[in-house]
Tab-separated table of C-alpha atoms in Angstrom:
chain	number	residue	atom	x	y	z
A	34	MET	CA	15.882	-39.280	-21.011
A	35	CYS	CA	18.310	-36.357	-21.225
A	36	LEU	CA	16.908	-34.970	-23.912
A	37	LEU	CA	14.018	-34.302	-22.712
A	38	GLY	CA	15.215	-33.106	-19.260
A	39	PHE	CA	16.970	-30.422	-21.488
A	40	ASP	CA	13.717	-29.601	-23.167
A	41	ILE	CA	12.109	-28.832	-19.940
A	42	VAL	CA	14.211	-26.274	-18.971
A	43	ARG	CA	14.531	-24.954	-22.255
A	44	ARG	CA	11.160	-24.197	-22.246
A	45	ILE	CA	11.099	-23.064	-18.429
A	46	GLN	CA	13.684	-20.851	-19.241
A	47	LYS	CA	12.154	-19.503	-22.210
A	48	ASP	CA	8.823	-18.939	-20.274
A	49	GLN	CA	11.196	-17.065	-17.276
A	50	SER	CA	12.530	-14.419	-19.481
A	51	GLU	CA	9.860	-13.641	-21.665
A	52	TRP	CA	7.896	-12.821	-18.943
A	53	GLY	CA	9.756	-9.541	-18.006
A	54	THR	CA	8.685	-8.544	-21.935
A	55	SER	CA	4.850	-9.928	-23.059
A	56	SER	CA	3.966	-10.668	-19.855
A	57	TRP	CA	-0.009	-10.310	-20.675
A	58	LEU	CA	0.668	-12.257	-24.129
A	59	LEU	CA	1.919	-15.110	-21.819
A	60	VAL	CA	-1.548	-14.700	-19.605
A	61	MET	CA	-3.107	-14.315	-22.283
A	62	VAL	CA	-2.600	-17.815	-24.222
A	63	ARG	CA	-2.482	-19.497	-20.743
A	64	ALA	CA	-5.684	-18.372	-20.034
A	65	ASP	CA	-7.435	-19.483	-23.651
A	66	MET	CA	-5.435	-22.177	-23.930
A	67	TYR	CA	-5.952	-23.703	-21.161
A	68	ARG	CA	-9.427	-22.394	-19.984
A	69	GLU	CA	-11.333	-23.338	-17.025
A	70	LYS	CA	-7.813	-25.243	-15.484
A	71	PRO	CA	-5.270	-24.636	-13.450
A	72	PHE	CA	-1.972	-23.531	-15.291
A	73	VAL	CA	1.348	-22.240	-13.913
A	74	LEU	CA	3.037	-19.068	-15.052
A	75	ARG	CA	6.806	-18.477	-14.574
A	76	ARG	CA	9.129	-15.752	-13.884
A	77	GLN	CA	12.942	-15.995	-13.134
A	78	ASP	CA	11.916	-15.267	-9.244
A	79	LEU	CA	9.077	-17.645	-8.637
A	80	ASP	CA	5.964	-19.003	-10.612
A	81	ILE	CA	2.505	-18.531	-10.024
A	82	THR	CA	-0.429	-20.468	-10.035
A	83	VAL	CA	-3.642	-19.987	-11.874
A	84	LEU	CA	-6.740	-21.396	-10.698
A	85	PRO	CA	-9.880	-21.138	-12.508
A	86	THR	CA	-12.693	-19.027	-10.679
A	87	LYS	CA	-14.854	-23.276	-10.355
A	88	ASN	CA	-11.925	-22.856	-7.069
A	89	LEU	CA	-13.325	-19.825	-5.464
A	90	THR	CA	-15.650	-21.051	-3.826
A	91	GLU	CA	-12.981	-23.639	-2.127
A	92	LEU	CA	-10.550	-20.905	-1.956
A	93	ARG	CA	-12.466	-19.135	0.691
A	94	THR	CA	-12.216	-21.643	3.639
A	95	ILE	CA	-8.313	-21.335	3.902
A	96	PRO	CA	-7.377	-20.129	6.642
A	97	ASN	CA	-5.233	-16.868	6.364
A	98	SER	CA	-2.510	-18.928	8.126
A	99	LYS	CA	-2.393	-21.498	4.855
A	100	LEU	CA	-2.976	-18.413	2.108
A	101	HIS	CA	-2.132	-15.464	3.054
A	102	ARG	CA	-2.606	-12.596	1.071
A	103	GLY	CA	0.543	-10.167	2.531
A	104	LYS	CA	3.052	-12.936	2.393
A	105	ALA	CA	2.630	-14.386	-1.294
A	106	ASN	CA	3.246	-10.904	-1.789
A	107	PHE	CA	6.197	-10.017	-0.884
A	108	MET	CA	7.442	-14.481	-1.594
A	109	GLY	CA	9.730	-13.337	-5.026
A	110	ASP	CA	11.168	-10.472	-2.417
A	111	LYS	CA	12.965	-12.085	0.385
A	112	SER	CA	14.598	-7.962	0.385
A	113	ALA	CA	10.365	-6.708	0.651
A	114	MET	CA	10.189	-3.940	4.048
A	115	ASN	CA	8.413	-6.679	6.700
A	116	THR	CA	5.574	-4.068	6.967
A	117	LEU	CA	2.754	-4.150	9.443
A	118	TRP	CA	0.634	-3.851	6.312
A	119	SER	CA	1.824	-5.895	4.472
A	120	HIS	CA	2.443	-8.631	6.694
A	121	SER	CA	0.155	-8.595	9.094
A	122	GLU	CA	-4.113	-8.941	8.756
A	123	VAL	CA	-4.105	-6.031	12.218
A	124	PRO	CA	-4.231	-2.919	9.451
A	125	ILE	CA	-7.573	-4.591	8.020
A	126	LYS	CA	-9.351	-5.795	11.203
A	127	ALA	CA	-8.950	-2.303	12.271
A	128	ILE	CA	-10.766	-0.980	9.359
A	129	SER	CA	-12.925	-3.592	9.567
A	130	GLU	CA	-14.138	-2.942	13.373
A	131	ASN	CA	-14.140	1.150	12.680
A	132	ARG	CA	-16.345	0.603	9.406
A	133	ASN	CA	-20.112	-0.818	10.838
A	134	ASP	CA	-22.234	1.931	11.594
A	135	GLN	CA	-20.065	4.443	10.925
A	136	MET	CA	-20.083	5.159	7.503
A	137	GLY	CA	-22.181	8.305	7.917
A	138	LYS	CA	-19.380	10.063	10.194
A	139	HIS	CA	-16.406	9.314	8.132
A	140	LEU	CA	-18.265	10.106	4.273
A	141	GLU	CA	-19.218	13.669	6.479
A	142	ALA	CA	-15.551	14.216	7.553
A	143	VAL	CA	-14.576	13.147	3.702
A	144	ILE	CA	-16.785	15.979	2.150
A	145	LYS	CA	-15.142	18.314	4.537
A	146	GLN	CA	-11.922	17.504	3.117
A	147	LEU	CA	-13.014	17.855	-0.016
A	148	ASP	CA	-14.570	21.783	0.430
A	149	ASP	CA	-10.951	21.915	1.516
A	150	ALA	CA	-8.696	20.464	-0.774
A	151	LEU	CA	-10.812	21.833	-4.100
A	152	GLU	CA	-9.552	25.835	-2.532
A	153	MET	CA	-6.137	24.232	-1.960
A	154	GLU	CA	-6.121	22.030	-5.390
A	155	VAL	CA	-8.812	23.724	-7.699
A	156	PRO	CA	-7.058	27.299	-9.819
A	157	ASP	CA	-9.551	30.185	-9.229
A	158	SER	CA	-9.340	31.285	-13.002
A	159	GLU	CA	-9.620	34.712	-12.216
A	160	GLU	CA	-6.317	34.672	-10.270
A	161	LYS	CA	-4.633	32.526	-12.967
A	162	VAL	CA	-5.840	33.941	-16.162
A	163	THR	CA	-2.810	36.117	-17.035
A	164	ASN	CA	-2.588	37.233	-20.424
A	165	ASN	CA	-5.260	34.989	-22.200
A	166	SER	CA	-7.950	37.112	-23.605
A	167	THR	CA	-9.964	34.321	-24.098
A	168	GLY	CA	-10.619	33.443	-20.112
A	169	TRP	CA	-9.559	29.941	-19.799
A	170	THR	CA	-7.220	29.048	-17.586
A	171	CYS	CA	-4.650	25.074	-18.157
A	172	ILE	CA	-4.499	22.469	-15.507
A	173	ASP	CA	-3.438	19.052	-15.588
A	174	VAL	CA	-6.100	17.412	-14.451
A	175	GLN	CA	-4.250	14.146	-13.797
A	176	LEU	CA	-2.233	15.789	-11.481
A	177	MET	CA	-5.552	18.021	-10.327
A	178	ILE	CA	-7.530	14.924	-9.505
A	179	GLN	CA	-4.509	12.762	-7.756
A	180	ASN	CA	-3.759	16.206	-5.546
A	181	LEU	CA	-7.533	15.165	-4.623
A	182	LEU	CA	-7.292	12.110	-3.496
A	183	ALA	CA	-3.947	12.130	-2.216
A	184	ARG	CA	-5.406	14.818	1.177
A	185	LEU	CA	-9.523	12.847	0.599
A	186	VAL	CA	-7.224	8.999	1.903
A	187	GLY	CA	-5.357	11.007	3.419
A	188	LYS	CA	-7.834	12.123	6.398
A	189	ILE	CA	-8.813	8.644	6.540
A	190	ILE	CA	-5.413	6.995	6.883
A	191	VAL	CA	-3.472	10.164	9.755
A	192	GLY	CA	-5.489	12.851	10.316
A	193	LYS	CA	-5.239	15.932	10.342
A	194	PRO	CA	-2.749	17.842	9.836
A	195	ALA	CA	-0.720	15.192	8.487
A	196	CYS	CA	-2.954	14.583	5.870
A	197	ARG	CA	-2.213	18.400	4.484
A	198	SER	CA	1.648	18.090	4.507
A	199	PRO	CA	4.313	18.196	1.739
A	200	GLU	CA	5.463	15.208	3.226
A	201	TRP	CA	2.611	13.339	3.039
A	202	MET	CA	1.875	14.818	-1.001
A	203	ASP	CA	5.098	13.763	-1.703
A	204	LEU	CA	4.355	9.789	-0.256
A	205	ALA	CA	0.994	9.882	-1.725
A	206	GLU	CA	2.625	10.569	-4.704
A	207	HIS	CA	5.714	8.528	-5.679
A	208	PHE	CA	5.893	6.206	-2.856
A	209	THR	CA	3.783	3.221	-5.326
A	210	GLU	CA	5.008	4.441	-7.947
A	211	GLY	CA	8.352	3.503	-6.508
A	212	SER	CA	7.294	0.775	-4.915
A	213	VAL	CA	5.628	-0.602	-8.405
A	214	THR	CA	8.299	0.075	-10.740
A	215	VAL	CA	10.830	-1.989	-7.656
A	216	SER	CA	9.014	-4.777	-8.099
A	217	ILE	CA	9.049	-4.922	-11.478
A	218	ILE	CA	12.656	-4.497	-11.289
A	219	MET	CA	13.280	-7.208	-8.859
A	220	ARG	CA	10.580	-9.445	-10.206
A	221	LEU	CA	13.219	-9.818	-13.907
A	222	ALA	CA	15.712	-11.227	-11.172
A	223	PRO	CA	16.276	-14.464	-9.655
A	224	LYS	CA	15.616	-14.352	-6.371
A	225	TRP	CA	19.315	-15.267	-5.351
A	226	MET	CA	19.793	-11.771	-6.619
A	227	HIS	CA	18.370	-9.825	-4.779
A	228	PRO	CA	19.722	-8.882	-2.070
A	229	LEU	CA	22.706	-7.469	-4.659
A	230	LEU	CA	19.848	-5.543	-6.424
A	231	THR	CA	18.220	-4.033	-3.039
A	232	GLU	CA	21.361	-2.290	-3.338
A	233	VAL	CA	22.415	-0.717	-6.750
A	234	ILE	CA	19.389	0.034	-7.149
A	235	PRO	CA	18.299	4.031	-7.952
A	236	GLN	CA	14.366	3.446	-7.163
A	237	ARG	CA	15.258	1.407	-4.465
A	238	GLN	CA	17.061	3.969	-2.489
A	239	ARG	CA	14.886	6.708	-2.902
A	240	LEU	CA	12.065	4.197	-1.891
A	241	ARG	CA	13.776	3.390	1.827
A	242	LYS	CA	14.413	7.405	1.995
A	243	ARG	CA	10.478	8.143	1.396
A	244	HIS	CA	10.358	5.475	3.858
A	245	GLN	CA	12.695	6.911	6.565
A	246	GLY	CA	10.891	9.627	6.241
A	247	ILE	CA	6.968	8.194	7.271
A	248	PHE	CA	8.968	9.153	10.541
A	249	ASN	CA	7.407	12.382	10.173
A	250	ILE	CA	4.134	11.976	9.028
A	251	THR	CA	3.532	9.030	11.527
A	252	ASP	CA	4.917	10.079	15.212
A	253	PRO	CA	3.689	12.833	15.293
A	254	CYS	CA	0.006	11.177	15.288
A	255	VAL	CA	0.959	8.370	17.730
A	256	ALA	CA	1.928	10.999	19.815
A	257	ARG	CA	-1.735	12.998	19.570
A	258	HIS	CA	-3.351	9.692	20.603
A	259	GLU	CA	-1.130	8.649	23.610
A	260	GLU	CA	-1.713	12.897	24.465
A	261	VAL	CA	-5.114	12.028	24.685
A	262	LYS	CA	-4.964	8.478	26.602
A	263	SER	CA	-3.347	10.119	29.369
A	264	LYS	CA	-5.720	12.980	29.328
A	265	ILE	CA	-8.559	10.312	29.847
A	266	LYS	CA	-6.537	8.820	32.036
A	267	GLN	CA	-6.607	11.969	34.240
A	268	GLY	CA	-10.329	12.123	33.987
A	269	LEU	CA	-9.415	15.059	31.228
A	270	GLU	CA	-12.357	15.295	28.412
A	271	ALA	CA	-10.550	14.300	25.224
A	272	GLU	CA	-11.348	12.971	22.293
A	273	GLU	CA	-9.292	10.617	20.094
A	274	GLU	CA	-8.566	11.004	16.214
A	275	ASP	CA	-10.522	9.041	13.640
A	276	ASN	CA	-7.817	8.091	11.023
A	277	ILE	CA	-6.560	3.795	10.399
A	278	VAL	CA	-3.663	5.240	12.185
A	279	ALA	CA	-5.357	5.677	16.136
A	280	TRP	CA	-7.583	2.859	14.896
A	281	ILE	CA	-4.358	0.565	14.582
A	282	GLU	CA	-3.380	1.826	18.127
A	283	PHE	CA	-5.953	1.026	19.610
A	284	LEU	CA	-6.299	-2.590	17.479
A	285	ILE	CA	-2.843	-3.350	18.931
A	286	GLU	CA	-3.105	-2.087	22.661
A	287	ASN	CA	-5.461	-4.110	23.392
A	288	ALA	CA	-4.878	-6.966	22.169
A	289	PHE	CA	-1.457	-6.673	23.486
A	290	ILE	CA	-3.496	-5.717	26.759
A	291	SER	CA	-5.621	-8.592	25.911
A	292	ASP	CA	-2.216	-10.650	26.254
A	293	ASN	CA	-0.289	-9.581	29.111
A	294	ALA	CA	1.944	-9.222	26.898
A	295	ARG	CA	4.395	-6.475	26.291
A	296	LYS	CA	3.543	-3.219	23.597
A	297	PRO	CA	6.214	-3.014	21.451
A	298	ASP	CA	7.497	0.751	20.991
A	299	ILE	CA	5.489	1.976	18.461
A	300	GLY	CA	6.490	5.208	17.660
A	301	ARG	CA	8.997	3.895	16.566
A	302	ASN	CA	7.693	2.223	13.997
A	303	SER	CA	5.007	3.350	13.700
A	304	HIS	CA	6.438	3.912	9.953
A	305	ASN	CA	4.472	0.270	8.819
A	306	TYR	CA	1.605	2.519	9.043
A	307	GLY	CA	3.608	4.596	6.183
A	308	VAL	CA	3.201	1.998	3.808
A	309	LEU	CA	-0.614	2.951	2.789
A	310	GLY	CA	0.616	5.993	0.793
């Protein structure tokens, strides 16, 4: 029994160590081995149970209180940033409620933003050509598309003028990249090491710095929302911004009013919205 127990522990440790170097191979081998049966992938921080597609119908019936996408995603990192976007269904609900029968309006706004973004991101060959007899201009297509998408997505998330700000462009370019890098590093280590790694990993420090910088993006959005709300109360004409931050603000305010609960300080917690970047 002792030898059997030692062998099981050794195999578990072997699987955990191999996850960091050949995770894709482990997934492919296990999927081919078990096919239509559940199997477990062992990582340093937590184990992952992979279910076959035949279980999808059953999984859809499980309530969020038992199977929550945000909680599941951050289970391995006990020091993860607990944000409104990752640990709450509020943003998804806000998007769903403002998506129905309004796709045409949102598409029109995105097309207009695309025209502005093209002027800023796509170079004019006549202006860029220098000492080039062929008349061709060299561009970084990947960077250009990335910046175009950042401006288009920013229009829907934070609206104007935030979607054009350097802070938003930096966030859109680096925040997701930093988050993925940190998550990969953290998942190579056991859970008990996460609090220590959080303090020493340079990528995590840069991520925190950008996270704090989100105030510069969302606080003006929140201030404009409060200004519009104040004008409406005074009977003045005012148009609410049509972006995700405003939708979330409206949803949270109505939820707390209906529950007679104290509304949180959304202004100083608005950085939670920025995790969308």
